[in-house]
XYZ file of C-alpha atoms in Angstrom:
121
model
C -12.166 27.899 17.984
C -13.318 24.281 18.279
C -11.698 21.301 19.910
C -11.973 18.053 17.981
C -12.403 15.077 20.288
C -10.584 12.105 18.808
C -11.165 8.505 19.754
C -8.672 7.598 22.483
C -7.570 4.609 20.382
C -6.226 6.839 17.592
C -2.985 7.706 19.295
C -2.451 8.777 22.888
C -0.273 11.723 21.847
C -2.860 13.021 19.376
C -5.667 12.449 21.840
C -3.854 14.391 24.551
C -2.913 17.256 22.242
C -6.382 17.712 20.721
C -6.013 19.552 17.478
C -7.302 23.115 17.638
C -9.172 24.161 14.531
C -10.220 27.628 13.499
C -12.327 28.894 10.610
C -9.065 29.605 8.788
C -7.415 26.180 9.218
C -10.279 23.665 9.504
C -10.189 22.734 5.813
C -6.391 22.347 5.817
C -6.483 20.157 8.926
C -9.232 18.037 7.370
C -7.286 17.726 4.115
C -4.080 16.771 5.944
C -5.890 13.998 7.838
C -7.420 12.652 4.620
C -4.093 12.816 2.795
C -2.350 10.862 5.558
C -5.151 8.292 5.624
C -4.852 7.849 1.853
C -1.053 7.641 1.998
C -1.135 5.024 4.735
C -3.857 3.013 2.983
C -1.925 3.048 -0.313
C 1.247 1.869 1.414
C -0.659 -0.993 3.034
C -2.220 -2.035 -0.287
C 1.191 -2.200 -1.943
C 2.519 -4.674 0.632
C 1.189 -7.888 -0.842
C -1.413 -10.412 0.205
C -2.140 -10.957 3.904
C -0.363 -13.896 5.479
C 2.315 -14.052 2.825
C 4.810 -11.389 3.900
C 7.737 -13.659 4.716
C 8.659 -16.862 2.910
C 10.453 -19.913 4.203
C 13.994 -19.251 5.338
C 15.109 -22.851 4.919
C 13.957 -26.409 4.450
C 13.968 -27.307 8.132
C 10.732 -27.914 10.101
C 11.299 -24.844 12.281
C 11.184 -22.516 9.248
C 7.555 -23.435 8.618
C 6.556 -22.436 12.169
C 8.670 -19.282 12.143
C 7.154 -18.215 8.816
C 3.634 -18.705 10.166
C 4.308 -16.795 13.407
C 6.083 -13.897 11.692
C 3.337 -13.578 9.070
C 0.658 -13.594 11.786
C 2.463 -10.814 13.655
C 2.842 -8.746 10.496
C -0.845 -9.265 9.669
C -1.685 -7.959 13.148
C 0.427 -4.837 12.666
C -1.060 -4.231 9.215
C -4.530 -4.538 10.721
C -3.650 -1.934 13.346
C -2.340 0.405 10.641
C -5.552 -0.039 8.647
C -7.461 0.879 11.790
C -5.348 4.020 12.227
C -5.978 5.004 8.602
C -9.721 4.622 9.139
C -9.574 6.641 12.357
C -7.743 9.440 10.538
C -10.464 9.396 7.870
C -13.204 9.451 10.532
C -11.545 12.374 12.321
C -11.342 14.262 9.014
C -15.022 13.684 8.320
C -15.887 14.832 11.842
C -14.372 18.171 10.812
C -16.986 18.470 8.039
C -19.577 19.471 10.646
C -17.267 22.032 12.219
C -16.370 23.452 8.798
C -20.068 23.887 8.006
C -20.578 25.572 11.389
C -17.803 27.985 10.425
C -19.687 28.816 7.209
C -17.796 26.669 4.705
C -19.971 25.129 1.994
C -20.002 21.479 0.947
C -18.271 22.583 -2.261
C -15.518 24.307 -0.210
C -15.083 21.176 1.890
C -14.881 18.839 -1.112
C -12.524 21.124 -3.028
C -10.122 21.628 -0.135
C -8.725 18.130 -0.301
C -8.449 17.925 -4.086
C -6.826 21.334 -4.387
C -4.403 21.214 -1.477
C -3.191 17.641 -1.194
C -3.970 15.146 -3.941
C -1.428 16.486 -6.396
C 1.168 17.357 -3.760
C 2.447 13.907 -2.863
């Protein structure tokens, strides 16, 4: 059994739990991480252009400032989510090495994500 060390920035709960992988589940864990990264990335892409999340609420001068501040905050949150998606992808690819150590081939590793998760959304 291997312990996957995740970057502490990923999520404190995940970092504390440390996912335990075995020869039997390493490919499923990897596929689940990739699927979640893809799902999160797709949701972020469908949100619209950065900086243009919220329009003007009225014609008053304050609406211009509020729009700018709210859009900046949303852009910051979207950036954090993109970072989480990338960290999930990096954690999944870190499992490639462990899967190979367990005797899985590159073909097994590549096929595990396509077969288990891509069509199951």
